XYZ file of C-alpha atoms in Angstrom:
535
model
C 184.936 115.254 157.088
C 181.757 114.849 155.025
C 179.016 117.247 156.153
C 175.639 116.055 157.493
C 173.937 117.956 154.668
C 175.913 116.041 152.043
C 175.093 112.680 153.684
C 171.392 113.572 153.691
C 171.575 114.617 150.047
C 173.253 111.312 149.015
C 170.694 109.319 151.011
C 167.770 111.150 149.397
C 169.204 110.511 145.950
C 169.556 106.825 146.805
C 165.948 106.683 148.033
C 164.613 108.300 144.883
C 166.688 105.861 142.792
C 165.223 102.887 144.625
C 161.668 104.185 144.192
C 162.322 104.800 140.513
C 163.468 101.165 140.166
C 160.205 99.938 141.634
C 161.282 99.390 145.246
C 158.903 100.056 148.075
C 160.417 99.774 151.519
C 156.988 98.952 152.889
C 156.720 95.872 150.655
C 156.868 92.415 152.176
C 158.504 89.424 150.464
C 156.227 87.062 148.625
C 155.447 83.750 150.314
C 157.579 80.928 148.868
C 155.613 77.910 147.635
C 156.529 74.940 145.475
C 154.916 72.037 143.641
C 157.115 69.015 142.898
C 155.685 66.567 140.369
C 157.488 63.247 140.063
C 156.560 61.145 137.040
C 157.604 57.499 137.076
C 158.676 56.155 133.711
C 158.760 59.251 131.500
C 161.568 58.616 129.008
C 163.852 61.477 128.029
C 162.500 61.724 124.465
C 158.824 61.775 125.503
C 158.395 65.549 125.619
C 159.867 65.928 122.130
C 157.487 63.438 120.538
C 154.259 63.501 122.539
C 151.879 66.470 122.568
C 152.697 68.137 125.880
C 151.366 71.711 126.079
C 151.487 71.676 129.890
C 155.175 70.862 130.120
C 155.895 73.127 127.157
C 154.493 76.074 129.152
C 156.752 75.250 132.078
C 159.796 74.816 129.851
C 159.251 78.279 128.381
C 160.030 79.716 131.841
C 162.402 77.080 133.175
C 165.873 75.693 133.493
C 165.476 72.234 131.974
C 167.225 69.221 130.529
C 166.052 66.268 128.502
C 169.141 64.339 129.615
C 169.033 64.395 133.399
C 170.432 61.554 135.467
C 167.857 59.439 137.258
C 170.467 57.345 139.041
C 171.072 53.657 139.610
C 169.210 51.416 140.011
C 166.835 53.123 137.593
C 163.458 52.472 139.209
C 160.839 54.483 141.060
C 161.795 53.269 144.553
C 165.418 54.358 144.245
C 164.431 57.419 142.204
C 162.051 58.807 144.812
C 164.550 58.082 147.564
C 167.239 60.004 145.694
C 164.854 62.859 144.891
C 163.726 63.222 148.513
C 167.040 62.664 150.296
C 169.236 64.618 147.889
C 171.940 61.941 147.852
C 172.723 59.066 145.517
C 171.858 55.448 146.206
C 175.377 54.503 147.294
C 174.864 56.966 150.156
C 171.207 56.645 151.101
C 170.952 52.909 150.368
C 167.294 53.719 149.702
C 166.400 54.341 153.374
C 169.258 55.552 155.536
C 169.259 59.320 154.831
C 166.342 61.495 156.008
C 163.935 63.108 153.583
C 164.326 66.839 153.024
C 160.852 67.165 154.539
C 162.560 66.613 157.877
C 165.033 69.408 157.136
C 162.249 71.750 156.033
C 160.193 71.163 159.169
C 163.190 71.368 161.499
C 164.367 74.674 160.007
C 160.940 76.251 159.596
C 158.010 74.419 161.255
C 155.630 77.028 159.801
C 156.100 75.580 156.294
C 153.276 73.123 155.625
C 154.101 70.074 153.502
C 151.749 67.756 151.612
C 152.749 64.448 150.022
C 150.213 62.909 147.629
C 151.525 59.726 146.056
C 150.819 56.409 144.360
C 153.250 54.423 146.521
C 152.318 54.565 150.216
C 155.887 53.618 151.197
C 157.072 57.085 150.123
C 154.965 58.615 152.877
C 155.653 55.868 155.388
C 159.438 55.731 154.949
C 160.412 59.173 153.643
C 157.744 61.847 153.983
C 156.372 60.810 157.358
C 157.067 64.333 158.713
C 154.706 65.916 156.160
C 151.647 67.709 157.535
C 149.330 66.005 155.049
C 149.903 62.602 153.447
C 147.713 60.624 151.082
C 148.207 57.610 148.800
C 145.927 56.507 145.970
C 145.701 53.641 143.510
C 145.325 55.750 140.351
C 146.817 58.907 138.867
C 143.395 60.495 138.470
C 142.791 60.267 142.206
C 146.230 61.756 142.931
C 145.414 64.599 140.555
C 142.057 65.375 142.175
C 143.561 65.482 145.669
C 146.489 67.610 144.514
C 144.102 70.028 142.834
C 142.091 70.250 146.046
C 145.185 70.972 148.145
C 146.522 73.572 145.700
C 143.161 75.340 145.621
C 143.232 75.904 149.377
C 145.729 76.937 152.008
C 146.662 73.519 153.375
C 150.248 73.388 152.110
C 153.219 75.457 150.971
C 155.130 72.460 149.602
C 153.321 69.770 147.621
C 154.884 66.492 146.437
C 152.837 64.654 143.795
C 153.512 61.291 142.160
C 152.094 60.093 138.826
C 152.905 56.507 137.799
C 150.784 55.615 134.769
C 153.662 55.964 132.236
C 155.586 53.351 134.218
C 152.564 51.046 134.395
C 151.938 51.258 130.650
C 155.648 51.029 129.830
C 156.117 47.901 131.917
C 153.183 46.292 130.122
C 153.645 47.304 126.489
C 157.074 48.943 126.403
C 158.296 52.521 126.703
C 157.687 53.169 123.029
C 156.715 56.432 121.413
C 155.481 54.363 118.455
C 152.849 52.791 120.706
C 149.646 54.739 121.405
C 149.127 53.511 125.007
C 152.452 54.883 126.206
C 152.099 58.201 124.368
C 148.564 58.615 125.701
C 149.811 57.964 129.242
C 152.388 60.750 128.860
C 149.774 63.088 127.428
C 147.348 62.305 130.250
C 150.000 63.220 132.822
C 150.766 66.377 130.850
C 147.070 67.265 131.031
C 147.208 66.920 134.808
C 150.336 69.114 134.918
C 148.673 71.763 132.741
C 145.580 71.873 134.951
C 147.601 72.014 138.160
C 149.579 74.917 136.717
C 146.308 76.740 136.044
C 145.059 75.976 139.574
C 148.225 77.542 141.001
C 147.854 80.666 138.844
C 144.160 80.895 139.761
C 144.733 81.049 143.509
C 143.248 84.133 145.167
C 146.577 84.734 146.896
C 148.733 84.046 143.806
C 149.889 87.679 143.455
C 151.301 87.483 146.989
C 153.138 84.205 146.368
C 156.397 83.134 144.741
C 155.785 79.733 143.129
C 158.209 77.201 141.702
C 157.036 74.095 139.856
C 159.422 71.189 139.288
C 158.584 68.270 137.001
C 161.055 65.377 137.008
C 160.999 61.784 135.860
C 162.329 59.292 138.389
C 163.427 56.843 135.669
C 162.968 55.972 132.021
C 162.471 52.573 130.445
C 163.293 50.204 127.596
C 161.374 49.710 124.378
C 160.584 46.139 125.367
C 159.408 47.107 128.831
C 161.858 44.626 130.361
C 163.823 46.430 133.076
C 167.483 45.939 133.822
C 167.566 49.196 135.847
C 170.957 50.214 134.467
C 170.669 51.116 130.775
C 171.043 54.620 129.384
C 167.402 54.730 128.288
C 166.340 53.919 131.848
C 168.773 56.324 133.550
C 168.355 59.371 131.284
C 165.295 61.454 132.228
C 163.685 64.854 131.530
C 163.873 67.434 134.331
C 162.118 70.840 134.442
C 162.798 73.507 137.086
C 160.366 76.387 136.634
C 160.377 79.441 138.906
C 160.941 83.176 138.888
C 164.385 82.804 140.466
C 165.665 80.420 137.792
C 167.135 81.194 134.395
C 165.225 80.197 131.281
C 167.824 77.949 129.661
C 168.452 74.430 128.505
C 170.945 72.630 130.701
C 173.587 70.961 128.527
C 176.845 69.266 129.429
C 178.678 71.743 127.214
C 177.684 74.736 129.357
C 177.608 73.212 132.847
C 180.618 73.328 135.140
C 181.932 70.023 136.463
C 181.322 69.606 140.179
C 182.958 67.638 142.961
C 181.661 64.146 143.772
C 179.725 63.881 140.520
C 179.948 61.674 137.439
C 182.222 63.849 135.294
C 184.273 62.996 132.239
C 187.569 64.044 130.690
C 187.612 65.691 127.256
C 190.919 65.810 125.404
C 191.272 68.285 122.542
C 193.970 69.038 120.017
C 195.962 72.016 121.190
C 196.288 74.783 118.606
C 200.025 74.881 119.241
C 200.430 71.191 118.464
C 201.345 70.296 122.048
C 200.297 66.747 122.873
C 197.674 66.145 125.571
C 197.143 62.676 126.983
C 196.757 60.608 130.117
C 199.715 58.576 131.367
C 199.408 55.514 133.622
C 202.672 53.958 134.931
C 202.659 50.174 134.467
C 206.257 49.108 135.176
C 206.313 45.966 137.339
C 202.525 45.906 137.636
C 199.942 43.427 136.407
C 199.170 45.869 133.584
C 202.522 45.318 131.852
C 202.632 42.637 129.140
C 199.187 41.205 129.939
C 198.488 37.669 128.667
C 194.782 38.033 129.491
C 192.819 41.235 129.753
C 189.573 43.061 129.171
C 189.787 46.777 128.442
C 186.565 48.750 128.504
C 185.724 52.442 128.437
C 183.142 55.003 127.401
C 184.337 57.330 124.642
C 182.888 60.152 122.573
C 184.998 60.826 119.511
C 185.906 64.333 118.441
C 187.209 65.436 115.057
C 190.039 63.124 113.989
C 191.913 61.927 110.934
C 194.360 59.126 110.098
C 194.839 56.540 112.879
C 195.649 58.208 116.230
C 195.756 56.052 119.337
C 192.790 56.057 121.717
C 194.815 53.970 124.185
C 198.029 52.018 123.966
C 201.381 50.936 125.389
C 203.274 50.192 122.164
C 205.179 52.162 119.536
C 202.439 52.632 116.915
C 205.033 53.580 114.312
C 204.759 49.939 113.243
C 201.953 47.476 113.869
C 204.548 44.751 114.353
C 206.043 46.378 117.439
C 205.194 44.472 120.643
C 202.337 45.680 122.825
C 198.841 46.913 122.042
C 197.070 49.996 120.740
C 193.358 50.803 120.404
C 193.088 53.351 117.616
C 190.884 55.140 115.146
C 190.093 53.128 112.002
C 188.138 55.153 109.466
C 185.002 56.324 111.289
C 185.311 53.316 113.610
C 188.077 51.772 115.754
C 190.249 48.695 116.089
C 192.845 47.059 118.303
C 196.306 46.177 117.067
C 198.690 44.014 119.075
C 201.863 42.006 118.482
C 204.172 39.718 120.449
C 207.935 39.805 120.848
C 208.255 37.894 117.555
C 206.314 40.683 115.744
C 203.311 38.477 115.004
C 200.557 41.073 114.698
C 196.752 41.104 114.636
C 194.350 43.907 113.733
C 190.751 43.363 114.860
C 188.199 46.085 114.312
C 184.643 47.104 114.972
C 182.063 47.114 112.204
C 180.192 50.121 113.645
C 180.959 53.826 113.556
C 181.870 55.812 116.652
C 182.286 59.254 115.059
C 178.629 60.176 115.287
C 178.686 62.659 118.165
C 177.416 60.063 120.627
C 178.887 58.236 123.590
C 179.865 54.623 122.915
C 181.051 51.843 125.161
C 183.956 49.958 123.599
C 185.570 46.839 125.020
C 188.257 44.316 124.063
C 188.745 40.902 125.645
C 192.065 39.184 124.976
C 193.362 35.711 125.806
C 196.812 35.199 124.261
C 196.443 31.504 123.475
C 192.729 31.572 122.510
C 191.033 34.604 120.970
C 190.471 38.346 120.968
C 186.936 39.778 120.809
C 185.869 43.402 120.354
C 182.563 44.773 121.623
C 180.699 47.992 121.028
C 177.755 49.132 123.145
C 177.514 45.704 124.764
C 177.476 43.648 121.556
C 180.193 41.588 119.890
C 181.264 43.339 116.688
C 184.456 41.454 115.768
C 186.948 38.820 116.839
C 189.619 36.348 115.820
C 191.295 33.186 117.049
C 194.935 33.723 118.084
C 197.972 31.544 117.397
C 200.253 32.779 120.189
C 201.978 30.301 122.493
C 202.367 30.471 126.266
C 206.046 31.371 125.825
C 205.289 34.401 123.641
C 205.772 37.771 125.344
C 203.331 40.664 124.801
C 205.361 43.257 126.736
C 206.223 46.516 125.001
C 209.486 48.300 125.921
C 207.561 51.242 127.395
C 206.438 51.693 130.975
C 203.168 53.549 130.395
C 199.692 53.013 129.062
C 198.480 56.257 127.514
C 195.010 57.660 126.869
C 194.752 59.585 123.570
C 198.289 58.476 122.655
C 200.328 55.281 122.306
C 203.220 53.979 124.415
C 205.854 56.503 123.295
C 203.516 59.468 123.744
C 204.852 60.915 120.481
C 202.819 59.312 117.671
C 202.005 61.895 115.012
C 199.485 60.132 112.763
C 196.390 62.306 112.984
C 198.196 63.999 115.871
C 199.224 65.554 118.062
C 196.773 63.210 119.831
C 193.360 61.590 119.499
C 190.608 64.098 120.230
C 187.634 62.923 122.238
C 186.220 62.278 125.675
C 186.770 59.439 128.137
C 184.751 58.101 131.036
C 184.838 54.968 133.197
C 188.103 53.466 131.895
C 188.667 49.951 133.295
C 191.281 47.264 132.724
C 190.701 43.748 134.046
C 193.457 41.121 133.959
C 191.005 38.442 132.935
C 188.523 37.811 130.142
C 185.010 39.138 130.793
C 182.094 37.504 129.049
C 179.793 39.461 126.750
C 177.014 39.110 129.320
C 179.176 40.524 132.120
C 180.316 43.443 129.954
C 176.719 44.232 129.012
C 175.366 43.881 132.555
C 177.937 46.210 134.150
C 178.864 48.668 131.392
C 176.584 51.425 132.740
C 177.392 50.924 136.396
C 179.524 53.636 138.049
C 181.474 53.029 141.254
C 182.218 49.502 140.048
C 184.617 48.962 142.959
C 181.612 48.942 145.328
C 179.556 46.560 143.198
C 178.952 42.815 143.067
C 180.899 42.480 139.801
C 181.875 38.766 139.518
C 185.492 39.506 138.512
C 186.228 42.362 140.885
C 189.477 40.748 142.083
C 190.903 41.162 138.568
C 190.218 44.904 138.319
C 193.663 46.522 137.991
C 192.813 49.969 136.641
C 189.674 51.995 137.177
C 189.692 55.645 136.142
C 186.370 57.326 136.903
C 187.815 60.617 135.580
C 185.566 62.584 137.927
C 188.310 65.000 139.010
C 187.461 68.653 138.429
C 190.972 70.104 138.670
C 194.647 69.179 138.740
C 196.497 66.536 136.725
C 195.911 63.442 138.890
C 194.008 60.549 137.309
C 192.870 58.553 140.319
C 192.818 54.766 140.112
C 189.875 53.331 142.076
C 190.795 49.673 141.526
C 192.578 49.529 144.865
C 195.855 48.621 143.105
C 197.312 52.137 143.275
C 197.877 52.567 139.532
C 197.255 56.312 139.587
C 198.001 58.258 136.422
C 198.576 61.855 135.428
C 197.294 64.220 132.785
C 199.953 65.637 130.449
C 199.408 68.764 128.343
C 196.980 71.644 128.493
C 194.279 70.812 125.927
C 191.883 69.081 128.293
C 188.583 69.940 129.923
C 186.318 68.502 132.634
C 182.593 68.142 132.027
C 179.623 66.655 133.847
C 178.546 63.365 132.295
C 174.956 64.453 132.921
C 174.013 68.144 133.228
C 171.682 67.611 136.184
C 170.234 64.747 138.196
C 167.680 63.719 140.791
C 170.188 64.582 143.531
C 169.832 68.225 142.426
C 166.080 68.334 143.063
C 166.273 68.376 146.857
C 168.817 71.170 147.143
C 166.818 73.339 144.721
C 163.633 72.776 146.719
C 165.439 73.895 149.862
C 167.028 76.850 148.068
C 163.662 78.074 146.798
C 162.156 77.852 150.269
C 165.057 79.776 151.779
C 166.204 76.829 153.878
C 169.957 77.045 154.400
C 171.616 73.781 153.332
C 174.079 72.607 155.958
C 177.270 70.749 155.074
C 176.547 68.129 157.729
C 173.516 66.982 155.723
C 175.828 65.639 153.009
C 173.585 66.560 150.069
C 175.020 65.880 146.621
C 173.037 68.432 144.612
C 173.863 71.882 143.253
C 171.520 74.901 143.301
C 170.469 76.348 139.945
C 169.566 79.748 141.376
C 170.453 82.432 138.855
C 172.581 85.483 139.494
C 171.024 88.715 140.771
C 169.379 90.223 137.636
C 170.924 93.658 138.175
C 173.480 95.406 140.380
C 172.677 98.288 142.682
C 176.308 99.342 142.572
C 178.919 98.697 139.931
C 181.955 96.850 141.235
C 185.155 97.362 139.287
């Protein structure tokens, strides 16, 4: 039995250790406070090109990304709803989920919330439970009121909305070559810089633990014409500054894939030479020997050589073998197909894909008419076809493969194509260029108003984070499997507007409950040191 004297001695040593590390058991925790600044229409490249000393200061102490996901549709109404509810549009449908203000007040009524915005509907529909609400017609007025609130003791949580970048962008385009748009960004940055100084100048600042988040609710196009679904509208800068957060850039390469998020599948070349690919059974389905089809997918090419297959169902040992293959062609890509009489066609893109960027590629095929290839929503090649109705396009293999061809054994540039896939879709009809362009960015296509939805026969979102199942969301049950070990799951975007709400709640110490159904992930860093080493 350990003696009382020894216990006292150990306890005293522990106490002295704590004091030496700066602990005072009479200290009280600092009061948690947070400022959330939503900027409508700040494109993801704005901070790199405009002069933004205010945001630069925040970034120096923040977890941040220039490629956050604003969501779809990419506009301020949906963006603010996603930011404040913590769920994506297909859940909240803009209005149906409560704002996190309701959660904050229900869990801790002592926390005072202010919402100072440009759009009164935000306060009326979402932040109606805030203690202080105000709406103004100009950013300058929003700034002055926010400064007033931050200078006093009226609120612990402050939501602020600036909209001038959106207003200028919609008028003259979201262009960093145009002075009006750049000046609008720099004006907002000036407001951010001054608000940061107001926070640091508070008399009670030393007793407070502040976080400041700056996020854009959506981007915009160079023309200013909105389609609400392009990459330049969806991709936004996001800054999460606070003492409890790591100072790091959030990149897809160092973020773990998470459940119920827009992830993608990366396929590498195994060092051992073992092939890795996706395999979709097609025997006795509408996907076997298609006379009409449109294949579309997002891909990001890795390091490749020769002509490995990106997708195919044929034996690529000879281009005359029946079936189809989409493959590498130089730094670009092409489709090869042939009928049962070995009449072959090779139709390629004129644009490179091996540039380290994501590209949308698509092929529309009508056996008796033509085949057209598209890249990033534009026609880049095509040819009239001479096949007859009686010609058969069926290969002798019962699988369509990703990163391989129909046999799964092609060695040219092998053991397989290296690259990433997302949103793989096969339609058993011909989609027009306009339809391809209008829906190429849209996730969850099975829930959309796509005009040819009845012809969707394969839809791989590739959002799985583990296992070898490749789930088909077309409703046709054409589920596939992942073969081989050289694969990896990644988030398509490192962070998004759905993550804002959960990080606000985390900072405030509000426990997130599973029943709330929030989609976000906390960025809270690990404890900076250990009191005890754990082996």
